[in-house]
Tab-separated table of C-alpha atoms in Angstrom:
chain	number	residue	atom	x	y	z
H	5	ASN	CA	109.578	123.434	91.126
H	6	ALA	CA	109.904	123.598	94.961
H	7	GLY	CA	107.379	121.411	96.894
H	8	VAL	CA	105.121	122.533	99.678
H	9	MET	CA	107.077	124.331	102.304
H	10	GLN	CA	106.204	124.452	105.967
H	11	ASN	CA	107.908	126.439	108.694
H	12	PRO	CA	109.015	126.090	111.251
H	13	ARG	CA	109.716	122.429	111.178
H	14	HIS	CA	109.742	122.188	114.928
H	15	LEU	CA	108.080	124.575	117.330
H	16	VAL	CA	108.035	124.455	121.174
H	17	ARG	CA	105.581	126.559	123.099
H	18	ARG	CA	104.666	126.882	126.663
H	19	ARG	CA	101.047	126.370	127.601
H	20	GLY	CA	99.083	129.566	127.129
H	21	GLN	CA	101.373	130.875	124.289
H	22	GLU	CA	100.394	131.245	120.606
H	23	ALA	CA	101.629	129.102	117.876
H	24	ARG	CA	101.765	130.253	114.288
H	25	LEU	CA	102.446	127.659	111.633
H	26	ARG	CA	103.077	128.692	108.034
H	27	CYS	CA	102.571	126.970	104.695
H	28	SER	CA	103.709	127.996	101.288
H	29	PRO	CA	101.848	125.922	98.676
H	30	MET	CA	103.527	124.658	95.512
H	31	LYS	CA	103.900	127.151	92.724
H	32	GLY	CA	100.595	127.502	90.829
H	33	HIS	CA	98.582	125.869	93.552
H	34	SER	CA	95.742	128.021	94.921
H	35	HIS	CA	94.120	125.422	97.401
H	36	VAL	CA	95.642	124.678	100.733
H	37	TYR	CA	94.526	122.079	103.226
H	38	TRP	CA	95.730	121.647	106.931
H	39	TYR	CA	95.787	118.188	108.574
H	40	ARG	CA	96.698	117.266	112.186
H	41	GLN	CA	98.483	114.087	113.205
H	42	LEU	CA	98.146	113.279	116.909
H	43	PRO	CA	100.791	110.827	118.299
H	44	GLU	CA	100.129	107.260	117.215
H	45	GLU	CA	97.308	108.340	114.793
H	46	GLY	CA	96.677	108.945	111.213
H	47	LEU	CA	96.220	112.458	109.744
H	48	LYS	CA	92.858	114.177	110.133
H	49	PHE	CA	91.538	116.934	108.014
H	50	MET	CA	91.195	120.352	109.664
H	51	VAL	CA	90.439	123.058	107.130
H	52	TYR	CA	90.428	123.804	103.380
H	53	LEU	CA	91.297	127.249	102.140
H	54	GLN	CA	91.445	129.008	98.832
H	55	LYS	CA	93.000	132.486	98.424
H	56	GLU	CA	91.181	134.815	100.865
H	57	ASN	CA	88.450	132.188	101.569
H	58	ILE	CA	87.907	129.513	104.114
H	59	ILE	CA	86.016	126.783	102.188
H	60	ASP	CA	85.569	124.153	105.008
H	61	GLU	CA	86.754	124.297	108.471
H	62	SER	CA	84.744	121.457	109.719
H	63	GLY	CA	87.707	119.615	111.157
H	64	MET	CA	88.951	122.635	113.262
H	65	PRO	CA	88.489	122.728	117.036
H	66	LYS	CA	85.816	125.307	117.694
H	67	GLU	CA	88.007	127.473	119.917
H	68	ARG	CA	91.557	128.778	119.914
H	69	PHE	CA	92.232	127.553	116.199
H	70	SER	CA	92.103	129.776	113.113
H	71	ALA	CA	93.444	129.608	109.627
H	72	GLU	CA	93.920	131.996	106.800
H	73	PHE	CA	95.279	132.093	103.336
H	74	PRO	CA	95.842	135.777	102.271
H	75	LYS	CA	96.043	136.991	98.797
H	76	GLU	CA	99.883	137.431	99.162
H	77	GLY	CA	101.946	135.301	101.484
H	78	PRO	CA	101.669	131.896	102.993
H	79	SER	CA	98.820	130.179	104.769
H	80	ILE	CA	98.834	130.487	108.443
H	81	LEU	CA	97.462	128.104	111.011
H	82	ARG	CA	97.190	129.905	114.397
H	83	ILE	CA	96.694	128.339	117.660
H	84	GLN	CA	95.966	130.596	120.647
H	85	GLN	CA	96.623	129.670	124.238
H	86	VAL	CA	98.089	126.300	123.456
H	87	VAL	CA	97.518	123.352	125.670
H	88	ARG	CA	99.369	120.022	125.950
H	89	GLY	CA	96.823	118.318	123.805
H	90	ASP	CA	97.764	120.484	120.880
H	91	SER	CA	101.063	118.698	120.669
H	92	ALA	CA	101.025	117.068	117.300
H	93	ALA	CA	102.403	117.259	113.798
H	94	TYR	CA	100.507	119.629	111.559
H	95	PHE	CA	100.711	119.024	107.802
H	96	CYS	CA	99.903	121.343	105.062
H	97	ALA	CA	98.891	120.126	101.523
H	98	SER	CA	98.227	122.049	98.404
H	99	SER	CA	96.583	121.305	94.958
H	100	PRO	CA	95.934	123.141	91.827
H	101	ALA	CA	92.382	124.466	91.284
H	102	GLY	CA	90.014	121.775	90.077
H	103	GLU	CA	92.331	119.015	91.216
H	104	ASP	CA	91.426	118.701	94.953
H	105	TYR	CA	91.836	114.995	94.645
H	106	GLU	CA	95.555	115.280	94.164
H	107	GLN	CA	97.145	116.978	97.191
H	108	TYR	CA	100.942	117.423	97.721
H	109	PHE	CA	102.014	117.291	101.312
H	110	GLY	CA	104.611	119.506	103.059
H	111	PRO	CA	107.130	118.083	105.583
H	112	GLY	CA	104.998	119.112	108.578
H	113	THR	CA	105.505	121.233	111.612
H	114	ARG	CA	105.966	119.315	114.885
H	115	LEU	CA	104.486	121.346	117.710
H	116	THR	CA	105.438	120.516	121.279
H	117	VAL	CA	103.574	122.219	124.067
H	118	THR	CA	105.471	122.079	127.430
J	16	ALA	CA	80.407	107.693	106.785
J	17	GLN	CA	83.614	107.235	104.901
J	18	SER	CA	86.314	105.365	106.603
J	19	VAL	CA	89.610	103.667	106.114
J	20	THR	CA	90.709	100.616	108.050
J	21	GLN	CA	94.319	99.279	108.322
J	22	PRO	CA	93.722	96.274	110.496
J	23	ASP	CA	97.312	95.591	111.342
J	24	ILE	CA	98.917	98.104	113.708
J	25	HIS	CA	102.245	96.416	113.728
J	26	ILE	CA	103.832	94.016	111.193
J	27	THR	CA	107.223	92.378	111.609
J	28	VAL	CA	108.888	90.675	108.557
J	29	SER	CA	112.461	89.423	107.953
J	30	GLU	CA	114.594	91.177	105.529
J	31	GLY	CA	114.080	89.637	101.998
J	32	ALA	CA	110.530	88.252	102.880
J	33	SER	CA	107.470	89.371	100.974
J	34	LEU	CA	105.159	92.024	102.482
J	35	GLU	CA	101.421	92.729	102.227
J	36	LEU	CA	99.798	95.607	104.150
J	37	ARG	CA	96.025	95.699	104.139
J	38	CYS	CA	93.684	98.609	103.569
J	39	ASN	CA	89.941	98.575	103.392
J	40	TYR	CA	87.713	101.527	102.827
J	41	SER	CA	84.037	102.350	103.152
J	42	TYR	CA	82.586	104.418	100.380
J	43	GLY	CA	79.786	103.961	97.949
J	44	ALA	CA	81.752	104.605	94.840
J	45	THR	CA	85.358	104.201	93.811
J	46	PRO	CA	87.451	106.733	95.580
J	47	TYR	CA	90.972	107.960	94.818
J	48	LEU	CA	93.302	105.759	96.759
J	49	PHE	CA	96.832	106.489	98.024
J	50	TRP	CA	99.701	104.835	100.135
J	51	TYR	CA	102.152	107.041	101.998
J	52	VAL	CA	105.117	106.109	103.992
J	53	GLN	CA	106.477	108.032	106.991
J	54	SER	CA	109.766	107.549	108.730
J	55	PRO	CA	109.975	108.705	112.384
J	56	GLY	CA	109.793	112.425	112.722
J	57	GLN	CA	109.464	112.877	108.961
J	58	GLY	CA	106.753	113.900	106.536
J	59	LEU	CA	104.774	111.812	104.177
J	60	GLN	CA	106.196	110.318	101.035
J	61	LEU	CA	103.674	109.188	98.295
J	62	LEU	CA	104.393	105.622	97.401
J	63	LEU	CA	101.636	105.175	94.823
J	64	LYS	CA	98.155	106.267	93.945
J	65	TYR	CA	95.101	104.863	92.109
J	66	PHE	CA	92.613	107.028	90.267
J	67	SER	CA	91.352	104.767	87.571
J	68	GLY	CA	92.381	102.125	84.935
J	69	ASP	CA	94.568	99.253	85.605
J	70	THR	CA	93.817	97.949	89.168
J	71	LEU	CA	97.455	96.928	89.790
J	72	VAL	CA	99.415	100.002	90.451
J	73	GLN	CA	103.269	100.261	90.547
J	74	GLY	CA	104.840	102.762	92.859
J	75	ILE	CA	108.310	103.817	93.967
J	76	LYS	CA	110.795	101.739	95.859
J	77	GLY	CA	109.341	98.436	94.396
J	78	PHE	CA	105.894	98.712	95.886
J	79	GLU	CA	102.761	97.874	94.171
J	80	ALA	CA	99.050	97.911	95.196
J	81	GLU	CA	96.044	96.197	93.860
J	82	PHE	CA	92.555	97.840	93.928
J	83	LYS	CA	89.866	95.180	94.402
J	84	ARG	CA	86.428	96.812	94.083
J	85	SER	CA	84.499	93.738	95.189
J	86	GLN	CA	86.492	93.731	98.500
J	87	SER	CA	86.784	97.503	98.971
J	88	SER	CA	90.535	96.935	99.377
J	89	PHE	CA	93.754	98.494	98.266
J	90	ASN	CA	96.510	96.314	99.693
J	91	LEU	CA	100.187	97.248	99.391
J	92	ARG	CA	102.756	94.688	98.513
J	93	LYS	CA	106.402	94.303	98.055
J	94	PRO	CA	108.060	91.110	97.036
J	95	SER	CA	111.252	91.454	99.033
J	96	VAL	CA	111.581	93.793	101.946
J	97	HIS	CA	114.748	95.844	102.612
J	98	TRP	CA	115.809	97.001	106.118
J	99	SER	CA	115.255	100.544	104.970
J	100	ASP	CA	111.574	99.904	104.497
J	101	ALA	CA	110.920	99.979	108.171
J	102	ALA	CA	108.596	102.945	108.674
J	103	GLU	CA	104.925	103.638	109.144
J	104	TYR	CA	102.552	103.136	106.279
J	105	PHE	CA	99.372	105.015	105.725
J	106	CYS	CA	96.528	104.252	103.439
J	107	ALA	CA	94.263	107.189	102.412
J	108	VAL	CA	91.271	107.827	100.275
J	109	GLU	CA	89.769	110.848	98.693
J	110	ALA	CA	86.071	110.245	98.397
J	111	GLY	CA	84.851	113.150	96.280
J	112	THR	CA	85.000	115.756	99.111
J	113	TYR	CA	88.639	116.859	98.867
J	114	LYS	CA	89.154	115.569	102.391
J	115	TYR	CA	91.721	112.872	102.510
J	116	ILE	CA	90.709	110.165	104.956
J	117	PHE	CA	93.685	108.285	106.430
J	118	GLY	CA	93.880	105.031	108.194
J	119	THR	CA	95.647	104.768	111.614
J	120	GLY	CA	98.727	103.353	109.976
J	121	THR	CA	100.661	100.131	110.041
J	122	ARG	CA	104.133	100.153	111.612
J	123	LEU	CA	106.643	97.987	109.782
J	124	LYS	CA	109.512	96.454	111.541
J	125	VAL	CA	112.145	94.599	109.611
J	126	LEU	CA	114.386	91.937	111.103
J	127	ALA	CA	117.864	91.558	109.748
């Protein structure tokens, strides 16, 4: 059973470009969570999604960030018009329905904005 | 508000010495508790977790942690550290809201 998959693992974008980060949850998991790790910090919750629904986006910056988890395909975290401060590691986690307390983390995508 | 504190930002130990990394949390009830390890540029690896039951939890790589309700602590221990244990260690809690709350991490350096 493959774990949580994220791609790309590394992403370099120039200021003003868009970044798209993908997350494929573990097989059988219908809940996805995104976390951001700024340099020298712990992970911070961004958003919680179920298939076709955003359940909680309280940790998402109000502008330029969006997330989706379509009926088919991976979850996408989208950052528009990236700025240097968006440089971070973005981790996705997934869990089965009803087991939100046990999340399995992917390897992360390291975004560098130049 | 729920929070996790890892008071030690950096810890240096000699190879073969014992290790204890501290973690304190703030939450009214007993949360679910986790310890993760992260090597530079890598993802998170789960070392161990506590949900309920025996308060001494065994994990991978020879690590263990003890939940102490009275102290709101979940300290990570290893009797004999190996050079390969050098990494950053994160304590995390899930306090009934599906949001994992992470500490700021403790960076472990191991001297040969």
